[in-house]
mmCIF file of C-alpha atoms in Angstrom:
data_model
loop_
_atom_site.group_PDB
_atom_site.id
_atom_site.type_symbol
_atom_site.label_atom_id
_atom_site.label_comp_id
_atom_site.label_asym_id
_atom_site.label_seq_id
_atom_site.Cartn_x
_atom_site.Cartn_y
_atom_site.Cartn_z
ATOM 1 C CA MET A 7 38.907 43.041 115.689
ATOM 2 C CA LEU A 8 36.899 40.956 113.221
ATOM 3 C CA THR A 9 36.942 37.138 113.061
ATOM 4 C CA HIS A 10 35.596 35.321 110.133
ATOM 5 C CA LEU A 11 33.000 32.683 111.065
ATOM 6 C CA GLU A 12 31.224 31.522 108.011
ATOM 7 C CA ASP A 13 30.806 32.322 104.327
ATOM 8 C CA LEU A 14 27.119 32.739 103.757
ATOM 9 C CA GLY A 15 27.579 32.625 99.954
ATOM 10 C CA LEU A 16 26.971 35.231 97.242
ATOM 11 C CA ARG A 17 29.965 37.368 98.655
ATOM 12 C CA ILE A 18 28.269 37.825 102.091
ATOM 13 C CA GLY A 19 30.181 36.838 105.253
ATOM 14 C CA ASP A 20 29.372 36.166 108.877
ATOM 15 C CA PHE A 21 31.805 37.612 111.288
ATOM 16 C CA ALA A 22 32.348 37.974 115.068
ATOM 17 C CA LEU A 23 33.347 41.321 116.534
ATOM 18 C CA SER A 24 35.779 41.695 119.485
ATOM 19 C CA PRO A 25 34.151 43.919 122.147
ATOM 20 C CA VAL A 26 35.651 47.365 122.882
ATOM 21 C CA PRO A 27 37.425 47.261 126.259
ATOM 22 C CA GLU A 28 35.667 49.492 128.829
ATOM 23 C CA ARG A 29 38.790 51.524 129.277
ATOM 24 C CA GLU A 30 38.936 52.305 125.518
ATOM 25 C CA ARG A 31 35.189 53.051 125.402
ATOM 26 C CA LEU A 32 35.574 55.722 128.067
ATOM 27 C CA CYS A 33 38.633 57.232 126.181
ATOM 28 C CA VAL A 34 36.383 57.276 122.999
ATOM 29 C CA GLN A 35 33.746 59.091 125.043
ATOM 30 C CA ALA A 36 36.343 61.621 126.231
ATOM 31 C CA ALA A 37 37.617 62.161 122.650
ATOM 32 C CA LEU A 38 34.155 62.821 121.366
ATOM 33 C CA ARG A 39 33.654 65.429 124.062
ATOM 34 C CA GLU A 40 36.842 67.172 122.900
ATOM 35 C CA PHE A 41 35.239 67.598 119.412
ATOM 36 C CA TYR A 42 31.590 67.912 120.245
ATOM 37 C CA GLY A 43 31.519 69.460 123.688
ATOM 38 C CA PRO A 44 30.215 67.893 126.879
ATOM 39 C CA ASP A 45 26.792 67.125 125.374
ATOM 40 C CA ILE A 46 27.316 64.078 123.077
ATOM 41 C CA ARG A 47 23.692 62.769 122.948
ATOM 42 C CA ILE A 48 22.796 60.901 119.797
ATOM 43 C CA GLU A 49 21.164 64.029 118.084
ATOM 44 C CA ARG A 50 24.329 65.989 118.763
ATOM 45 C CA LEU A 51 26.436 63.616 116.722
ATOM 46 C CA VAL A 52 26.677 65.360 113.393
ATOM 47 C CA PRO A 53 29.212 64.943 110.591
ATOM 48 C CA PRO A 54 32.627 66.081 111.958
ATOM 49 C CA THR A 55 34.042 69.288 110.862
ATOM 50 C CA ALA A 56 37.578 67.952 111.151
ATOM 51 C CA PRO A 57 37.186 64.216 110.181
ATOM 52 C CA VAL A 58 40.973 63.498 109.906
ATOM 53 C CA GLU A 59 41.760 64.943 113.341
ATOM 54 C CA LEU A 60 38.741 63.203 114.929
ATOM 55 C CA ARG A 61 39.869 59.839 113.356
ATOM 56 C CA ALA A 62 43.416 60.370 114.654
ATOM 57 C CA ALA A 63 42.110 61.112 118.229
ATOM 58 C CA LEU A 64 39.791 58.032 118.033
ATOM 59 C CA THR A 65 42.624 55.787 116.977
ATOM 60 C CA VAL A 66 44.588 56.762 119.988
ATOM 61 C CA ALA A 67 41.607 56.389 122.247
ATOM 62 C CA SER A 68 40.641 52.913 120.975
ATOM 63 C CA PRO A 69 43.119 50.818 118.978
ATOM 64 C CA THR A 70 40.440 48.069 119.022
ATOM 65 C CA LEU A 71 37.939 50.272 117.144
ATOM 66 C CA ALA A 72 40.510 51.628 114.726
ATOM 67 C CA ALA A 73 41.747 48.108 113.789
ATOM 68 C CA THR A 74 38.143 46.877 113.404
ATOM 69 C CA ALA A 75 37.385 49.834 111.058
ATOM 70 C CA GLU A 76 40.444 49.115 108.944
ATOM 71 C CA ALA A 77 39.541 45.394 108.666
ATOM 72 C CA LEU A 78 35.958 46.253 107.825
ATOM 73 C CA CYS A 79 37.034 48.558 104.964
ATOM 74 C CA HIS A 80 39.514 46.018 103.663
ATOM 75 C CA ILE A 81 37.015 43.129 103.612
ATOM 76 C CA LEU A 82 34.243 45.262 102.053
ATOM 77 C CA GLU A 83 36.600 46.203 99.277
ATOM 78 C CA THR A 84 37.862 42.656 98.686
ATOM 79 C CA ASP A 85 36.144 39.416 99.484
ATOM 80 C CA TYR A 86 32.653 40.585 100.539
ATOM 81 C CA SER A 87 30.215 43.326 99.681
ATOM 82 C CA GLY A 88 28.241 42.585 102.903
ATOM 83 C CA ILE A 89 29.145 41.491 106.393
ATOM 84 C CA ALA A 90 26.835 40.282 109.200
ATOM 85 C CA VAL A 91 28.016 40.665 112.686
ATOM 86 C CA ARG A 92 25.459 38.711 114.933
ATOM 87 C CA GLN A 93 26.724 40.168 118.242
ATOM 88 C CA ALA A 94 28.244 43.524 118.554
ATOM 89 C CA GLY A 95 28.912 43.319 122.258
ATOM 90 C CA LEU A 96 26.989 46.521 122.981
ATOM 91 C CA ALA A 97 23.791 45.194 124.560
ATOM 92 C CA HIS A 98 24.982 45.908 128.150
ATOM 93 C CA LEU A 99 25.314 49.672 127.382
ATOM 94 C CA GLU A 100 22.819 52.354 127.436
ATOM 95 C CA LEU A 101 21.579 53.452 124.042
ATOM 96 C CA GLU A 102 23.465 56.776 124.259
ATOM 97 C CA GLU A 103 26.672 54.797 124.951
ATOM 98 C CA ARG A 104 26.082 52.360 122.143
ATOM 99 C CA ALA A 105 25.555 55.360 119.709
ATOM 100 C CA GLN A 106 28.865 56.819 120.761
ATOM 101 C CA VAL A 107 30.775 53.538 119.949
ATOM 102 C CA LEU A 108 29.023 53.131 116.614
ATOM 103 C CA PHE A 109 29.616 56.749 115.647
ATOM 104 C CA ALA A 110 33.260 56.375 116.492
ATOM 105 C CA LEU A 111 33.607 53.120 114.487
ATOM 106 C CA ALA A 112 31.970 55.028 111.475
ATOM 107 C CA ALA A 113 34.443 57.909 111.979
ATOM 108 C CA CYS A 114 37.327 55.541 111.912
ATOM 109 C CA MET A 115 35.995 53.989 108.569
ATOM 110 C CA GLY A 116 35.686 57.308 106.903
ATOM 111 C CA ARG A 117 33.380 60.372 107.188
ATOM 112 C CA PRO A 118 29.982 59.890 108.685
ATOM 113 C CA THR A 119 27.345 61.821 106.791
ATOM 114 C CA ALA A 120 24.156 63.528 107.718
ATOM 115 C CA THR A 121 20.836 61.800 107.040
ATOM 116 C CA ASP A 122 18.612 64.949 107.270
ATOM 117 C CA GLN A 123 19.324 68.374 106.081
ATOM 118 C CA VAL A 124 17.901 70.184 109.039
ATOM 119 C CA ASN A 125 19.282 68.470 112.188
ATOM 120 C CA ARG A 126 22.146 66.747 110.321
ATOM 121 C CA ARG A 127 21.987 63.731 112.474
ATOM 122 C CA VAL A 128 24.446 60.851 111.547
ATOM 123 C CA ILE A 129 22.572 58.190 113.436
ATOM 124 C CA TRP A 130 19.088 57.802 111.905
ATOM 125 C CA ASP A 131 16.205 55.897 113.478
ATOM 126 C CA VAL A 132 14.784 53.378 111.013
ATOM 127 C CA LYS A 133 11.325 52.807 112.484
ATOM 128 C CA VAL A 134 7.662 53.191 111.638
ATOM 129 C CA ARG A 135 6.582 56.865 111.873
ATOM 130 C CA GLN A 136 3.131 56.798 113.349
ATOM 131 C CA GLN A 137 2.299 60.503 113.145
ATOM 132 C CA LYS A 138 3.286 61.325 109.585
ATOM 133 C CA ALA A 139 2.997 60.049 106.009
ATOM 134 C CA ALA A 140 6.049 57.829 105.454
ATOM 135 C CA THR A 141 8.039 58.993 102.505
ATOM 136 C CA THR A 142 11.171 56.736 102.690
ATOM 137 C CA PHE A 143 11.901 53.033 103.328
ATOM 138 C CA SER A 144 13.151 54.035 106.857
ATOM 139 C CA GLU A 145 9.761 55.351 107.873
ATOM 140 C CA HIS A 146 7.289 52.524 106.948
ATOM 141 C CA ALA A 147 6.787 48.816 107.427
ATOM 142 C CA ASP A 148 6.270 47.770 103.891
ATOM 143 C CA GLU A 149 8.766 45.840 101.769
ATOM 144 C CA ALA A 150 11.922 47.901 100.883
ATOM 145 C CA ASP A 151 12.708 46.937 97.222
ATOM 146 C CA LEU A 152 16.409 46.382 96.270
ATOM 147 C CA HIS A 153 18.378 49.580 96.029
ATOM 148 C CA THR A 154 21.521 51.422 96.873
ATOM 149 C CA ASP A 155 21.354 54.251 99.312
ATOM 150 C CA THR A 156 21.550 57.892 98.264
ATOM 151 C CA GLN A 157 21.617 56.885 94.573
ATOM 152 C CA TYR A 158 20.209 60.425 93.899
ATOM 153 C CA PHE A 159 23.388 62.040 95.191
ATOM 154 C CA ALA A 160 26.199 62.781 92.830
ATOM 155 C CA ARG A 161 28.518 60.922 95.223
ATOM 156 C CA PRO A 162 26.673 58.231 97.211
ATOM 157 C CA GLU A 163 28.288 57.133 100.431
ATOM 158 C CA ARG A 164 30.570 54.074 100.118
ATOM 159 C CA TYR A 165 29.535 52.231 103.207
ATOM 160 C CA MET A 166 26.409 51.744 105.269
ATOM 161 C CA MET A 167 25.840 50.122 108.640
ATOM 162 C CA LEU A 168 22.493 49.031 110.234
ATOM 163 C CA TYR A 169 22.554 48.325 113.984
ATOM 164 C CA TYR A 170 19.668 46.282 115.219
ATOM 165 C CA ILE A 171 18.313 47.530 118.544
ATOM 166 C CA ARG A 172 14.996 45.546 118.245
ATOM 167 C CA PRO A 173 14.254 43.293 115.271
ATOM 168 C CA ALA A 174 10.646 42.695 114.298
ATOM 169 C CA ALA A 175 9.085 40.227 116.685
ATOM 170 C CA CYS A 176 6.757 39.032 113.831
ATOM 171 C CA GLY A 177 9.754 37.604 112.039
ATOM 172 C CA GLY A 178 9.591 40.206 109.133
ATOM 173 C CA GLY A 179 12.057 42.877 108.324
ATOM 174 C CA ILE A 180 14.572 40.376 107.007
ATOM 175 C CA SER A 181 17.601 42.016 105.269
ATOM 176 C CA LEU A 182 18.003 41.222 101.618
ATOM 177 C CA VAL A 183 21.397 41.555 99.806
ATOM 178 C CA ARG A 184 22.363 41.140 96.115
ATOM 179 C CA ASP A 185 25.991 41.435 95.326
ATOM 180 C CA LEU A 186 26.989 43.320 92.251
ATOM 181 C CA GLN A 187 29.703 40.884 91.100
ATOM 182 C CA CYS A 188 27.244 37.943 91.302
ATOM 183 C CA LEU A 189 24.418 40.026 89.645
ATOM 184 C CA LYS A 190 26.731 41.049 86.695
ATOM 185 C CA ARG A 191 28.172 37.588 86.305
ATOM 186 C CA SER A 192 24.604 36.157 85.905
ATOM 187 C CA LEU A 193 23.542 38.860 83.452
ATOM 188 C CA SER A 194 26.733 38.217 81.412
ATOM 189 C CA ALA A 195 25.789 34.620 80.861
ATOM 190 C CA THR A 196 23.328 35.617 78.164
ATOM 191 C CA GLU A 197 23.587 37.819 75.172
ATOM 192 C CA GLU A 198 20.523 39.809 76.253
ATOM 193 C CA GLY A 199 21.984 40.298 79.763
ATOM 194 C CA ARG A 200 25.307 41.518 78.291
ATOM 195 C CA TRP A 201 23.296 44.021 76.152
ATOM 196 C CA ALA A 202 21.522 45.318 79.282
ATOM 197 C CA ILE A 203 24.878 45.728 81.103
ATOM 198 C CA ASP A 204 26.328 47.711 78.196
ATOM 199 C CA LEU A 205 23.293 49.917 77.761
ATOM 200 C CA LEU A 206 22.975 50.681 81.489
ATOM 201 C CA SER A 207 26.692 51.443 81.634
ATOM 202 C CA ARG A 208 26.366 54.055 78.808
ATOM 203 C CA LYS A 209 22.901 55.540 79.140
ATOM 204 C CA VAL A 210 22.724 58.518 81.430
ATOM 205 C CA LEU A 211 19.413 58.388 83.347
ATOM 206 C CA PRO A 212 17.690 60.726 85.659
ATOM 207 C CA PHE A 213 17.169 60.094 89.351
ATOM 208 C CA ARG A 214 14.820 62.464 91.133
ATOM 209 C CA ILE A 215 16.255 63.878 94.304
ATOM 210 C CA PRO A 216 13.783 63.848 97.260
ATOM 211 C CA GLY A 217 12.648 67.421 98.017
ATOM 212 C CA VAL A 218 14.276 67.534 101.424
ATOM 213 C CA PHE A 219 17.719 66.744 99.816
ATOM 214 C CA THR A 220 17.564 69.385 97.100
ATOM 215 C CA ALA A 221 19.713 72.520 97.148
ATOM 216 C CA ASN A 222 17.154 74.632 99.090
ATOM 217 C CA GLY A 223 15.524 71.702 100.941
ATOM 218 C CA GLY A 224 12.100 72.487 99.651
ATOM 219 C CA THR A 225 9.704 69.546 99.581
ATOM 220 C CA ASP A 226 8.201 70.903 96.337
ATOM 221 C CA THR A 227 11.623 71.542 94.646
ATOM 222 C CA VAL A 228 12.236 69.360 91.609
ATOM 223 C CA GLU A 229 15.910 68.352 90.905
ATOM 224 C CA VAL A 230 17.450 65.269 89.422
ATOM 225 C CA THR A 231 20.896 63.721 89.256
ATOM 226 C CA PHE A 232 21.926 62.298 85.860
ATOM 227 C CA ALA A 233 24.100 59.189 85.942
ATOM 228 C CA THR A 234 24.489 55.770 84.662
ATOM 229 C CA ILE A 235 23.297 52.695 86.673
ATOM 230 C CA PHE A 236 26.673 50.768 86.186
ATOM 231 C CA ALA A 237 29.939 52.660 86.433
ATOM 232 C CA GLU A 238 33.448 52.292 87.740
ATOM 233 C CA ARG A 239 32.377 54.366 90.841
ATOM 234 C CA PRO A 240 29.945 53.557 92.181
ATOM 235 C CA GLY A 241 29.724 50.022 90.678
ATOM 236 C CA ILE A 242 25.967 50.387 90.805
ATOM 237 C CA ARG A 243 23.431 53.134 91.780
ATOM 238 C CA PHE A 244 19.862 52.138 91.576
ATOM 239 C CA ARG A 245 16.400 52.643 93.111
ATOM 240 C CA ALA A 246 13.327 51.968 91.058
ATOM 241 C CA ASP A 247 11.070 54.706 92.418
ATOM 242 C CA THR A 248 13.494 57.564 92.210
ATOM 243 C CA LEU A 249 14.413 56.485 88.767
ATOM 244 C CA MET A 250 10.852 56.185 87.646
ATOM 245 C CA LYS A 251 10.115 59.792 88.941
ATOM 246 C CA GLY A 252 13.158 61.039 87.118
ATOM 247 C CA LEU A 253 12.092 59.368 83.859
ATOM 248 C CA ALA A 254 8.641 60.996 84.302
ATOM 249 C CA LEU A 255 10.334 64.392 84.280
ATOM 250 C CA HIS A 256 12.584 63.596 81.379
ATOM 251 C CA PRO A 257 10.525 61.394 79.062
ATOM 252 C CA ALA A 258 13.104 61.518 76.250
ATOM 253 C CA ALA A 259 15.217 59.247 78.398
ATOM 254 C CA ASP A 260 12.362 56.778 78.943
ATOM 255 C CA THR A 261 12.907 54.621 75.857
ATOM 256 C CA PRO A 262 11.783 51.079 75.150
ATOM 257 C CA ASP A 263 15.438 49.956 75.268
ATOM 258 C CA VAL A 264 15.813 51.494 78.767
ATOM 259 C CA ARG A 265 12.656 49.818 79.965
ATOM 260 C CA ARG A 266 13.733 46.496 78.490
ATOM 261 C CA ALA A 267 17.179 46.732 80.224
ATOM 262 C CA LEU A 268 15.710 47.788 83.541
ATOM 263 C CA ASP A 269 13.318 44.786 83.387
ATOM 264 C CA LEU A 270 16.173 42.450 82.787
ATOM 265 C CA LEU A 271 18.200 43.951 85.672
ATOM 266 C CA LEU A 272 15.325 43.755 88.141
ATOM 267 C CA THR A 273 14.353 40.191 87.147
ATOM 268 C CA GLU A 274 17.912 39.032 87.706
ATOM 269 C CA ALA A 275 18.380 41.049 90.895
ATOM 270 C CA ARG A 276 15.186 39.632 92.513
ATOM 271 C CA ARG A 277 15.836 36.022 91.468
ATOM 272 C CA PRO A 278 15.150 34.228 94.826
ATOM 273 C CA GLU A 279 18.054 31.656 94.639
ATOM 274 C CA ALA A 280 20.549 34.522 94.037
ATOM 275 C CA LEU A 281 19.098 36.776 96.715
ATOM 276 C CA LEU A 282 20.625 36.293 100.187
ATOM 277 C CA GLN A 283 18.279 36.812 103.198
ATOM 278 C CA ILE A 284 19.847 37.538 106.557
ATOM 279 C CA SER A 285 17.920 37.513 109.810
ATOM 280 C CA MET A 286 19.639 39.960 112.239
ATOM 281 C CA PRO A 287 19.121 39.568 116.051
ATOM 282 C CA ALA A 288 19.196 42.287 118.568
ATOM 283 C CA ASP A 289 22.624 43.847 119.066
ATOM 284 C CA SER A 290 23.860 42.878 115.565
ATOM 285 C CA ILE A 291 25.211 45.074 112.827
ATOM 286 C CA HIS A 292 24.910 44.606 109.009
ATOM 287 C CA PHE A 293 27.609 46.302 107.020
ATOM 288 C CA VAL A 294 27.194 46.956 103.263
ATOM 289 C CA ASN A 295 29.411 48.288 100.523
ATOM 290 C CA ASN A 296 26.837 50.705 99.125
ATOM 291 C CA HIS A 297 28.786 50.874 95.806
ATOM 292 C CA MET A 298 28.928 47.116 95.244
ATOM 293 C CA ALA A 299 25.643 45.664 96.443
ATOM 294 C CA LEU A 300 21.913 46.173 96.372
ATOM 295 C CA HIS A 301 20.023 45.892 99.609
ATOM 296 C CA GLY A 302 16.467 45.824 100.818
ATOM 297 C CA ARG A 303 14.221 44.112 103.475
ATOM 298 C CA THR A 304 10.927 42.165 103.726
ATOM 299 C CA ALA A 305 7.841 43.795 105.078
ATOM 300 C CA PHE A 306 6.970 43.512 108.774
ATOM 301 C CA GLU A 307 4.051 43.978 111.142
ATOM 302 C CA ASP A 308 5.828 44.730 114.408
ATOM 303 C CA HIS A 309 5.909 48.566 114.522
ATOM 304 C CA GLU A 310 8.291 48.435 117.549
ATOM 305 C CA ARG A 311 11.160 47.289 115.219
ATOM 306 C CA HIS A 312 14.008 49.722 115.750
ATOM 307 C CA VAL A 313 17.258 49.922 113.706
ATOM 308 C CA TRP A 314 19.907 52.600 113.465
ATOM 309 C CA ARG A 315 21.447 53.500 110.071
ATOM 310 C CA ILE A 316 24.869 55.134 109.678
ATOM 311 C CA ARG A 317 26.232 56.083 106.290
ATOM 312 C CA VAL A 318 30.032 56.623 105.749
ATOM 313 C CA ASP A 319 31.670 58.560 102.797
ATOM 314 C CA ASP A 320 35.262 57.806 101.886
ATOM 315 C CA ASP A 321 35.787 61.343 100.514
ATOM 316 C CA VAL A 322 37.001 60.293 96.989
ATOM 317 C CA PRO A 323 36.682 63.319 94.693
ATOM 318 C CA LEU A 324 33.556 63.804 92.660
ATOM 319 C CA SER A 325 35.610 63.528 89.419
ATOM 320 C CA ALA A 326 35.941 59.792 90.074
ATOM 321 C CA TYR A 327 32.162 59.301 89.675
ATOM 322 C CA GLY A 328 30.250 58.768 86.549
ATOM 323 C CA GLY A 329 29.713 56.352 83.576
ATOM 324 C CA ALA A 330 31.377 55.920 80.219
ATOM 325 C CA ASP A 331 29.423 58.887 78.689
ATOM 326 C CA ALA A 332 29.412 60.922 81.963
ATOM 327 C CA PRO A 333 32.785 61.274 83.543
ATOM 328 C CA ASN A 334 31.195 63.627 86.026
ATOM 329 C CA VAL A 335 27.689 63.030 87.326
ATOM 330 C CA GLY A 336 25.349 65.958 86.622
ATOM 331 C CA ARG A 337 22.661 67.471 88.693
ATOM 332 C CA ALA A 338 19.939 69.781 87.326
ATOM 333 C CA ALA A 339 16.608 71.256 88.014
#
């Protein structure tokens, strides 16, 4: 279960997590083997083909995990858009065993999704790739600017969790969070800010889809998702680089008003006194409502930093997504 420890401000909370009893952990392991076979190594944990049935089995296997998942979803939909759990109680386990517990927790919260199109791994290593050119925030040590995950998908996942195996010893890699409610409240305080919210709630803009996530998975394939930045669902979708690449492909959408509104949004989102910084230790978990907060991180020098990322979809129909002028989000080449 979750226990509230402290309000960190800006709709971010600090919580303690009850450890999963060993008997329940072994039952979770057995339940996963029922659905995935005897080999439940990290790379074998792909999105479940029967998520409802798996969730039911895991609820029986671990009432503790099921109750924790229910509490997490409730809190992330009400009082907080981000939660810091400083100690997950998993440090005594082997990495494979930790992965099983985290995967099971995600499966109880909703439907864990695949990070990559080829191997379809749910648990993704966020670490510096030494042997290849880094193309995403999860593969390099530079600053990760404020963004929402999978903003280029028609239906971005609702929740995201980051499990810290080894934080950066250099003191970098600090998590950054900007709550949407606080952001819109600040923007709404000025006439110019209210204008920006209105425009970005109506103007359908193109987000370029990374090649590996296009329909055929080709790195040279060009596709975009058209959507508003502000909407009922998700409350916000944003990442500057995929948006700029989309605008370069569709210059008619790249108007002076759009640029002015984006500048206002970014200036307010990055305002230091309104941006919460969270230093996460080893064996901690950072949960984010990906529809209701922007997140990012500071740069770091320690290339041994190692974090796991899991995204969770809540399976709300695609028809619920889009802005005022786009009841359904569009995707086009």
